[in-house]
């Protein structure tokens, strides 16, 4: 953190200079500061949205570069780590991971990963976008849109808006995620025979969201569409899919790439987490392909791939730390059957040969109660006649029927 030389390399100094510009603008005049802030948020490529969170702590410091790096960590990276750990906790809950070291191991993995150490050592708050990505993932986890829930939808819209104005290139992941998310939601609606209602709700929310985002940020999108980023950044990076794949292998190493692939395989294998894993894999691949058409993924641009890396590592870690059981969890319960299906499948007294009472309707339209016994051994008295005080047909489920019930249950 206190090694200042890294901040003077390439464009790492930009955020500190913008932080100082923001402070001096508001120091000159409040209205002037607001005009500078709004102009930047609505038009500029390098937005100062993350700097607003840094300012919460930065205003109480000596305004040095070292102070900026510490305030950036407190205002941007700590919330991002917390949001990512909430996603890790959700993955652990879905995969029924109860190991006490699961979350500490996930946090250690998150804190020691070089790709996330890079923003700390270079004072770049771009990783704050992980905060909003974590919120989006959690709010979209169940892949349902049968009804419009104002609180949930407002959270999705606000997190998406904040993610877009954090950094421009997060929009590639936004496009990829919502495209795959919409396809999977509609596929589930077809299966549940709720396609019309789901499509209508998604159209309403999508239309309102587009107006709410394109309206305020229309100048930003016009600037993006009119800029040739391949020409602007061509001097810094070599483009192309294959070159960027090699860059990721260089950044991560073969071991982490293999762990990512293993986590994806485990995620697709577990039914409870299959759709989120499939959606995230598709979104990450889409964002990667779209982005490398314009420029290459550097350390901080690779943050659009970070959710895929981390979530699949968490899936693998959760699967390895699951508590394995030899059988099914069982509980004691009472089963009440109607008269047409009444039998002794769950009659403990009957199974143990104890005497008990049944209530039967009489022919005189009155009920009477009489004790009777089920004799489970045939006794032959006086001419080998079978004594039965009461007899009625009943059925029992066999092993085949039990296997059918288990196969139809949603269990892993």
Short mmCIF file of C-alpha atoms in Angstrom, two decimals:
data_model
loop_
_atom_site.label_atom_id
_atom_site.label_comp_id
_atom_site.label_asym_id
_atom_site.label_seq_id
_atom_site.Cartn_x
_atom_site.Cartn_y
_atom_site.Cartn_z
CA UNK A 1 0.00 0.00 0.00
CA UNK A 2 2.82 2.41 0.81
CA UNK A 3 4.89 1.55 -2.28
CA UNK A 4 4.11 4.69 -4.24
CA UNK A 5 6.02 3.90 -7.45
CA UNK A 6 3.33 1.57 -8.81
CA UNK A 7 0.85 4.46 -8.98
CA UNK A 8 2.96 6.37 -11.50
CA UNK A 9 2.89 3.52 -14.01
CA UNK A 10 0.52 3.70 -17.00
CA UNK A 11 -2.84 5.24 -16.03
CA UNK A 12 -3.00 4.12 -12.40
CA UNK A 13 -2.71 7.70 -11.18
CA UNK A 14 -5.99 8.71 -12.87
CA UNK A 15 -8.30 7.91 -9.97
CA UNK A 16 -6.21 9.81 -7.45
CA UNK A 17 -6.09 12.83 -9.76
CA UNK A 18 -9.86 12.66 -10.22
CA UNK A 19 -10.29 12.38 -6.46
CA UNK A 20 -8.24 15.53 -6.05
CA UNK A 21 -10.26 17.25 -8.83
CA UNK A 22 -13.49 16.32 -7.10
CA UNK A 23 -12.25 17.66 -3.76
CA UNK A 24 -11.00 20.93 -5.23
CA UNK A 25 -14.20 21.44 -7.26
CA UNK A 26 -16.42 21.18 -4.20
CA UNK A 27 -13.91 23.25 -2.28
CA UNK A 28 -14.36 26.07 -4.79
CA UNK A 29 -18.13 26.11 -4.76
CA UNK A 30 -20.84 23.57 -4.04
CA UNK A 31 -22.76 24.29 -7.25
CA UNK A 32 -19.58 24.11 -9.30
CA UNK A 33 -18.69 20.82 -7.65
CA UNK A 34 -22.11 19.36 -8.50
CA UNK A 35 -21.81 20.49 -12.12
CA UNK A 36 -18.40 18.82 -12.44
CA UNK A 37 -19.73 15.66 -10.80
CA UNK A 38 -22.85 15.40 -12.99
CA UNK A 39 -20.94 16.16 -16.18
CA UNK A 40 -18.50 13.39 -15.36
CA UNK A 41 -21.16 10.83 -14.42
CA UNK A 42 -23.29 11.53 -17.50
CA UNK A 43 -20.61 12.00 -20.16
CA UNK A 44 -17.10 10.88 -19.24
CA UNK A 45 -15.48 7.50 -19.83
CA UNK A 46 -13.51 7.55 -16.59
CA UNK A 47 -16.33 8.22 -14.15
CA UNK A 48 -15.85 9.33 -10.56
CA UNK A 49 -18.70 7.27 -9.14
CA UNK A 50 -16.33 5.09 -7.11
CA UNK A 51 -14.59 8.21 -5.87
CA UNK A 52 -17.77 9.21 -4.06
CA UNK A 53 -17.37 6.19 -1.80
CA UNK A 54 -13.69 6.99 -1.31
CA UNK A 55 -14.63 10.56 -0.31
CA UNK A 56 -16.45 9.30 2.78
CA UNK A 57 -13.05 8.57 4.36
CA UNK A 58 -10.74 10.70 2.22
CA UNK A 59 -12.05 14.03 3.47
CA UNK A 60 -10.70 13.26 6.95
CA UNK A 61 -7.13 12.57 5.76
CA UNK A 62 -4.12 14.58 4.57
CA UNK A 63 -5.15 13.88 0.94
CA UNK A 64 -1.95 12.03 0.09
CA UNK A 65 -1.67 9.12 -2.32
CA UNK A 66 -1.18 6.69 0.57
CA UNK A 67 -4.33 8.03 2.25
CA UNK A 68 -6.22 7.63 -1.01
CA UNK A 69 -5.17 3.98 -1.31
CA UNK A 70 -6.32 3.21 2.23
CA UNK A 71 -9.62 5.05 1.76
CA UNK A 72 -10.16 3.25 -1.54
CA UNK A 73 -9.73 -0.06 0.25
CA UNK A 74 -12.21 0.90 2.97
CA UNK A 75 -14.81 2.50 0.71
CA UNK A 76 -14.68 0.23 -2.34
CA UNK A 77 -12.90 -3.08 -1.81
CA UNK A 78 -14.25 -4.05 1.61
CA UNK A 79 -17.91 -3.74 0.43
CA UNK A 80 -16.99 -5.72 -2.69
CA UNK A 81 -15.45 -8.51 -0.61
CA UNK A 82 -18.49 -8.57 1.65
CA UNK A 83 -20.89 -8.87 -1.32
CA UNK A 84 -18.81 -11.66 -2.84
CA UNK A 85 -18.78 -13.54 0.47
CA UNK A 86 -22.57 -13.23 0.60
CA UNK A 87 -22.66 -15.00 -2.77
CA UNK A 88 -20.28 -17.63 -1.40
CA UNK A 89 -22.58 -18.09 1.60
CA UNK A 90 -25.57 -18.53 -0.73
CA UNK A 91 -23.71 -21.16 -2.72
CA UNK A 92 -22.86 -22.98 0.51
CA UNK A 93 -26.50 -22.90 1.62
CA UNK A 94 -27.75 -24.26 -1.70
CA UNK A 95 -25.19 -27.06 -1.68
CA UNK A 96 -25.91 -27.72 2.02
CA UNK A 97 -22.37 -27.03 3.16
CA UNK A 98 -22.13 -26.95 6.94
CA UNK A 99 -18.38 -27.15 7.33
CA UNK A 100 -17.21 -24.37 9.70
CA UNK A 101 -14.13 -23.64 7.57
CA UNK A 102 -16.00 -23.13 4.29
CA UNK A 103 -16.54 -19.37 4.58
CA UNK A 104 -13.10 -18.66 6.12
CA UNK A 105 -11.51 -20.61 3.26
CA UNK A 106 -13.58 -18.64 0.73
CA UNK A 107 -12.51 -15.38 2.36
CA UNK A 108 -8.87 -16.44 2.33
CA UNK A 109 -9.15 -17.36 -1.33
CA UNK A 110 -10.71 -13.97 -2.04
CA UNK A 111 -8.14 -11.97 -0.08
CA UNK A 112 -5.02 -13.70 -1.43
CA UNK A 113 -5.98 -13.85 -5.09
CA UNK A 114 -3.44 -11.77 -7.06
CA UNK A 115 -6.04 -10.46 -9.50
CA UNK A 116 -7.86 -8.74 -6.61
CA UNK A 117 -4.62 -7.69 -4.92
CA UNK A 118 -3.78 -5.67 -8.03
CA UNK A 119 -6.42 -2.94 -7.40
CA UNK A 120 -5.16 -2.54 -3.83
CA UNK A 121 -1.54 -2.04 -4.85
CA UNK A 122 -2.42 0.24 -7.77
CA UNK A 123 -5.15 2.34 -6.12
CA UNK A 124 -7.82 1.41 -8.68
CA UNK A 125 -11.35 1.14 -7.21
CA UNK A 126 -12.73 -0.70 -10.25
CA UNK A 127 -13.31 -3.79 -8.12
CA UNK A 128 -16.19 -1.96 -6.46
CA UNK A 129 -18.30 -3.25 -9.33
CA UNK A 130 -18.22 -6.66 -7.62
CA UNK A 131 -20.44 -5.15 -4.93
CA UNK A 132 -23.23 -4.50 -7.41
CA UNK A 133 -22.65 -7.77 -9.26
CA UNK A 134 -23.08 -9.65 -5.99
CA UNK A 135 -26.38 -7.85 -5.35
CA UNK A 136 -27.60 -8.68 -8.86
CA UNK A 137 -26.67 -12.35 -8.54
CA UNK A 138 -28.43 -12.72 -5.20
CA UNK A 139 -31.61 -10.95 -6.34
CA UNK A 140 -31.75 -12.98 -9.57
CA UNK A 141 -30.85 -16.31 -7.98
CA UNK A 142 -34.23 -18.09 -8.17
CA UNK A 143 -34.91 -17.40 -11.88
CA UNK A 144 -38.53 -16.39 -11.51
CA UNK A 145 -40.59 -13.54 -12.93
CA UNK A 146 -44.15 -14.75 -12.38
CA UNK A 147 -44.96 -11.59 -10.44
CA UNK A 148 -43.61 -8.07 -10.16
CA UNK A 149 -42.00 -7.50 -6.75
CA UNK A 150 -41.22 -3.78 -6.39
CA UNK A 151 -38.49 -4.10 -3.77
CA UNK A 152 -36.61 -6.85 -5.58
CA UNK A 153 -36.91 -5.20 -9.00
CA UNK A 154 -35.84 -1.82 -7.66
CA UNK A 155 -32.76 -3.47 -6.18
CA UNK A 156 -31.90 -5.12 -9.52
CA UNK A 157 -32.35 -1.83 -11.40
CA UNK A 158 -30.32 0.24 -8.91
CA UNK A 159 -27.46 -2.29 -8.79
CA UNK A 160 -27.35 -2.47 -12.60
CA UNK A 161 -27.33 1.32 -12.94
CA UNK A 162 -24.52 1.66 -10.40
CA UNK A 163 -22.54 -1.10 -12.09
CA UNK A 164 -22.71 0.67 -15.46
CA UNK A 165 -21.45 3.97 -14.09
CA UNK A 166 -18.68 2.24 -12.13
CA UNK A 167 -16.75 1.37 -15.30
CA UNK A 168 -17.75 1.23 -18.93
CA UNK A 169 -16.57 -2.30 -19.59
CA UNK A 170 -18.83 -3.82 -16.92
CA UNK A 171 -21.62 -3.33 -19.48
CA UNK A 172 -20.28 -6.29 -21.45
CA UNK A 173 -21.01 -8.53 -18.48
CA UNK A 174 -24.38 -6.84 -17.92
CA UNK A 175 -25.42 -7.60 -21.50
CA UNK A 176 -24.21 -11.19 -21.29
CA UNK A 177 -25.77 -11.90 -17.91
CA UNK A 178 -29.23 -10.52 -18.64
CA UNK A 179 -29.35 -12.21 -22.05
CA UNK A 180 -28.70 -15.64 -20.54
CA UNK A 181 -30.82 -14.91 -17.50
CA UNK A 182 -33.81 -14.00 -19.67
CA UNK A 183 -33.45 -17.15 -21.77
CA UNK A 184 -33.34 -19.38 -18.70
CA UNK A 185 -36.26 -17.62 -17.01
CA UNK A 186 -38.39 -18.00 -20.14
CA UNK A 187 -37.35 -21.65 -20.49
CA UNK A 188 -38.48 -22.27 -16.93
CA UNK A 189 -41.74 -20.44 -17.62
CA UNK A 190 -42.43 -22.70 -20.59
CA UNK A 191 -41.86 -25.76 -18.42
CA UNK A 192 -44.15 -24.39 -15.69
CA UNK A 193 -46.77 -23.22 -18.22
CA UNK A 194 -46.43 -19.57 -17.17
CA UNK A 195 -44.76 -18.22 -20.29
CA UNK A 196 -47.28 -15.48 -21.07
CA UNK A 197 -47.29 -13.95 -17.60
CA UNK A 198 -43.51 -14.21 -17.26
CA UNK A 199 -42.84 -12.68 -20.67
CA UNK A 200 -45.23 -9.83 -19.92
CA UNK A 201 -43.61 -9.06 -16.57
CA UNK A 202 -40.12 -9.16 -18.08
CA UNK A 203 -41.22 -6.83 -20.88
CA UNK A 204 -42.66 -4.35 -18.39
CA UNK A 205 -39.58 -4.37 -16.16
CA UNK A 206 -37.17 -4.38 -19.10
CA UNK A 207 -38.91 -1.46 -20.79
CA UNK A 208 -38.97 0.66 -17.64
CA UNK A 209 -35.33 -0.21 -16.91
CA UNK A 210 -34.19 0.73 -20.41
CA UNK A 211 -35.86 4.12 -20.12
CA UNK A 212 -34.43 4.62 -16.63
CA UNK A 213 -30.89 3.81 -17.80
CA UNK A 214 -30.75 5.13 -21.37
CA UNK A 215 -32.42 8.40 -20.43
CA UNK A 216 -29.88 9.69 -17.89
CA UNK A 217 -26.90 8.00 -19.58
CA UNK A 218 -27.73 8.72 -23.22
CA UNK A 219 -24.65 10.98 -23.57
CA UNK A 220 -22.46 8.20 -22.17
CA UNK A 221 -23.79 5.69 -24.68
CA UNK A 222 -23.41 8.14 -27.55
CA UNK A 223 -19.81 8.67 -26.51
CA UNK A 224 -19.22 4.92 -26.36
CA UNK A 225 -20.78 4.28 -29.76
CA UNK A 226 -18.76 7.06 -31.39
CA UNK A 227 -15.39 5.93 -29.98
CA UNK A 228 -13.18 3.33 -31.63
CA UNK A 229 -11.69 1.67 -28.57
CA UNK A 230 -9.71 -0.70 -30.73
CA UNK A 231 -7.83 2.27 -32.13
CA UNK A 232 -7.56 4.04 -28.75
CA UNK A 233 -6.18 1.04 -26.86
CA UNK A 234 -4.47 -0.74 -29.74
CA UNK A 235 -1.08 0.62 -28.69
CA UNK A 236 -1.43 -0.96 -25.24
CA UNK A 237 -2.87 -4.40 -25.95
CA UNK A 238 -2.98 -6.96 -28.72
CA UNK A 239 -6.54 -8.00 -29.50
CA UNK A 240 -8.08 -11.28 -30.51
CA UNK A 241 -9.65 -14.18 -28.65
CA UNK A 242 -6.59 -16.42 -28.67
CA UNK A 243 -4.22 -13.71 -27.41
CA UNK A 244 -6.58 -12.93 -24.54
CA UNK A 245 -6.91 -16.60 -23.63
CA UNK A 246 -3.11 -16.70 -23.37
CA UNK A 247 -3.23 -13.56 -21.24
CA UNK A 248 -5.66 -15.22 -18.83
CA UNK A 249 -3.44 -18.29 -18.62
CA UNK A 250 -0.55 -15.98 -17.81
CA UNK A 251 -2.57 -14.05 -15.22
CA UNK A 252 -4.11 -17.06 -13.49
CA UNK A 253 -1.89 -20.05 -14.22
CA UNK A 254 -3.01 -23.52 -15.28
CA UNK A 255 -3.96 -24.60 -11.77
CA UNK A 256 -6.60 -21.89 -11.24
CA UNK A 257 -7.95 -22.38 -14.77
CA UNK A 258 -8.36 -26.11 -14.08
CA UNK A 259 -10.04 -25.38 -10.75
CA UNK A 260 -12.44 -23.05 -12.56
CA UNK A 261 -13.31 -25.76 -15.08
CA UNK A 262 -13.78 -28.29 -12.26
CA UNK A 263 -16.08 -25.88 -10.41
CA UNK A 264 -18.16 -25.36 -13.55
CA UNK A 265 -18.48 -29.11 -13.98
CA UNK A 266 -19.58 -29.54 -10.37
CA UNK A 267 -22.07 -26.69 -10.69
CA UNK A 268 -23.68 -28.24 -13.75
CA UNK A 269 -23.80 -31.63 -12.02
CA UNK A 270 -25.83 -30.39 -9.03
CA UNK A 271 -29.42 -29.72 -9.95
CA UNK A 272 -29.89 -27.14 -7.18
CA UNK A 273 -27.24 -24.84 -8.67
CA UNK A 274 -27.28 -25.86 -12.32
CA UNK A 275 -29.11 -22.84 -13.71
CA UNK A 276 -27.00 -20.19 -11.91
CA UNK A 277 -23.83 -22.00 -13.02
CA UNK A 278 -25.04 -22.27 -16.61
CA UNK A 279 -26.09 -18.60 -16.68
CA UNK A 280 -22.83 -17.34 -15.19
CA UNK A 281 -20.74 -19.45 -17.57
CA UNK A 282 -22.70 -18.16 -20.56
CA UNK A 283 -22.52 -14.55 -19.33
CA UNK A 284 -18.76 -14.74 -18.73
CA UNK A 285 -18.10 -16.27 -22.16
CA UNK A 286 -20.32 -13.69 -23.86
CA UNK A 287 -18.63 -10.79 -22.06
CA UNK A 288 -15.21 -12.16 -22.95
CA UNK A 289 -16.00 -12.55 -26.66
CA UNK A 290 -17.64 -9.13 -26.94
CA UNK A 291 -14.90 -7.29 -25.08
CA UNK A 292 -11.91 -8.69 -26.96
CA UNK A 293 -13.38 -7.48 -30.25
CA UNK A 294 -12.43 -3.94 -29.16
CA UNK A 295 -9.48 -4.33 -26.80
CA UNK A 296 -7.64 -6.81 -24.63
CA UNK A 297 -8.26 -7.71 -21.03
CA UNK A 298 -5.71 -6.17 -18.73
CA UNK A 299 -5.59 -6.78 -15.01
CA UNK A 300 -8.41 -4.40 -14.16
CA UNK A 301 -10.53 -5.19 -17.26
CA UNK A 302 -10.32 -8.85 -16.26
CA UNK A 303 -12.66 -7.96 -13.41
CA UNK A 304 -15.53 -8.81 -15.78
CA UNK A 305 -14.32 -12.42 -15.56
CA UNK A 306 -13.84 -12.38 -11.79
CA UNK A 307 -17.44 -13.44 -10.90
CA UNK A 308 -17.03 -16.54 -13.06
CA UNK A 309 -13.69 -17.46 -11.53
CA UNK A 310 -14.73 -16.89 -7.93
CA UNK A 311 -18.20 -18.45 -8.06
CA UNK A 312 -16.94 -21.66 -9.66
CA UNK A 313 -14.15 -21.89 -7.09
CA UNK A 314 -16.74 -21.44 -4.36
CA UNK A 315 -18.90 -24.17 -5.91
CA UNK A 316 -15.95 -26.57 -5.95
CA UNK A 317 -15.00 -25.67 -2.39
CA UNK A 318 -18.59 -26.09 -1.19
CA UNK A 319 -18.93 -29.45 -2.92
CA UNK A 320 -15.71 -30.71 -1.33
CA UNK A 321 -16.80 -29.57 2.14
CA UNK A 322 -20.31 -31.00 2.03
CA UNK A 323 -21.35 -33.32 4.85
CA UNK A 324 -21.98 -36.71 3.26
CA UNK A 325 -24.71 -38.88 4.70
CA UNK A 326 -25.28 -42.56 4.24
CA UNK A 327 -29.04 -42.20 4.15
CA UNK A 328 -31.89 -39.77 4.15
CA UNK A 329 -32.81 -37.40 6.94
CA UNK A 330 -35.90 -38.82 8.64
CA UNK A 331 -38.47 -37.35 10.97
CA UNK A 332 -41.42 -38.70 12.91
CA UNK A 333 -44.78 -37.73 11.50
CA UNK A 334 -48.39 -38.79 11.45
CA UNK A 335 -50.13 -39.73 8.21
CA UNK A 336 -53.88 -39.31 7.90
CA UNK A 337 -55.52 -41.11 4.99
CA UNK A 338 -59.04 -40.86 3.71
CA UNK A 339 -61.37 -43.86 3.97
CA UNK A 340 -60.71 -44.98 0.41
CA UNK A 341 -56.99 -45.33 1.01
CA UNK A 342 -56.88 -46.18 4.69
CA UNK A 343 -54.34 -48.91 5.38
CA UNK A 344 -51.76 -49.94 7.93
CA UNK A 345 -48.62 -48.64 6.18
CA UNK A 346 -47.95 -46.21 9.01
CA UNK A 347 -49.81 -47.95 11.82
CA UNK A 348 -47.14 -48.61 14.44
CA UNK A 349 -49.50 -50.40 16.81
CA UNK A 350 -50.62 -52.72 14.03
CA UNK A 351 -47.06 -53.50 13.05
CA UNK A 352 -46.20 -54.38 16.64
CA UNK A 353 -49.31 -56.52 17.05
CA UNK A 354 -51.03 -54.31 19.60
CA UNK A 355 -54.76 -54.03 20.10
CA UNK A 356 -56.35 -50.79 18.98
CA UNK A 357 -59.71 -49.43 18.01
CA UNK A 358 -61.27 -48.37 14.70
CA UNK A 359 -64.38 -46.30 14.24
CA UNK A 360 -66.91 -47.63 11.69
CA UNK A 361 -70.23 -46.27 10.48
CA UNK A 362 -73.23 -48.45 11.42
CA UNK A 363 -76.05 -49.49 9.15
CA UNK A 364 -78.43 -47.53 11.37
CA UNK A 365 -76.63 -44.28 10.37
CA UNK A 366 -74.92 -44.16 13.75
CA UNK A 367 -71.30 -44.73 14.69
CA UNK A 368 -70.12 -47.22 17.20
CA UNK A 369 -66.71 -48.14 18.44
CA UNK A 370 -65.66 -51.70 19.06
CA UNK A 371 -62.33 -53.16 19.99
CA UNK A 372 -60.87 -55.79 17.74
CA UNK A 373 -57.58 -57.51 17.20
CA UNK A 374 -55.59 -58.32 14.08
CA UNK A 375 -54.29 -61.83 14.41
CA UNK A 376 -51.17 -62.11 12.30
CA UNK A 377 -50.78 -65.81 12.61
CA UNK A 378 -53.31 -68.22 11.25
CA UNK A 379 -54.83 -70.30 13.98
CA UNK A 380 -56.78 -73.42 13.11
CA UNK A 381 -59.55 -74.29 15.50
CA UNK A 382 -62.33 -76.87 15.05
CA UNK A 383 -62.03 -77.88 11.47
CA UNK A 384 -59.13 -75.54 10.60
CA UNK A 385 -61.36 -72.46 10.45
CA UNK A 386 -59.44 -69.14 10.34
CA UNK A 387 -60.42 -66.78 13.10
CA UNK A 388 -60.56 -63.15 12.15
CA UNK A 389 -62.37 -60.70 14.35
CA UNK A 390 -62.21 -58.06 11.63
CA UNK A 391 -60.84 -58.12 8.10
CA UNK A 392 -60.51 -55.43 5.46
CA UNK A 393 -58.23 -55.12 2.43
CA UNK A 394 -55.11 -52.91 2.59
CA UNK A 395 -52.02 -52.33 0.49
CA UNK A 396 -48.33 -51.77 1.15
CA UNK A 397 -45.75 -49.97 -0.97
CA UNK A 398 -42.89 -52.08 -2.15
CA UNK A 399 -39.27 -51.25 -2.90
CA UNK A 400 -40.03 -50.34 -6.50
CA UNK A 401 -42.59 -47.72 -5.48
CA UNK A 402 -40.20 -46.29 -2.88
CA UNK A 403 -37.45 -45.92 -5.50
CA UNK A 404 -39.91 -44.14 -7.78
CA UNK A 405 -40.78 -41.65 -5.01
CA UNK A 406 -37.08 -40.97 -4.31
CA UNK A 407 -36.29 -40.50 -8.01
CA UNK A 408 -39.10 -37.97 -8.37
CA UNK A 409 -37.93 -35.94 -5.36
CA UNK A 410 -35.65 -32.92 -5.88
CA UNK A 411 -32.72 -34.17 -3.84
CA UNK A 412 -28.97 -34.24 -4.34
#
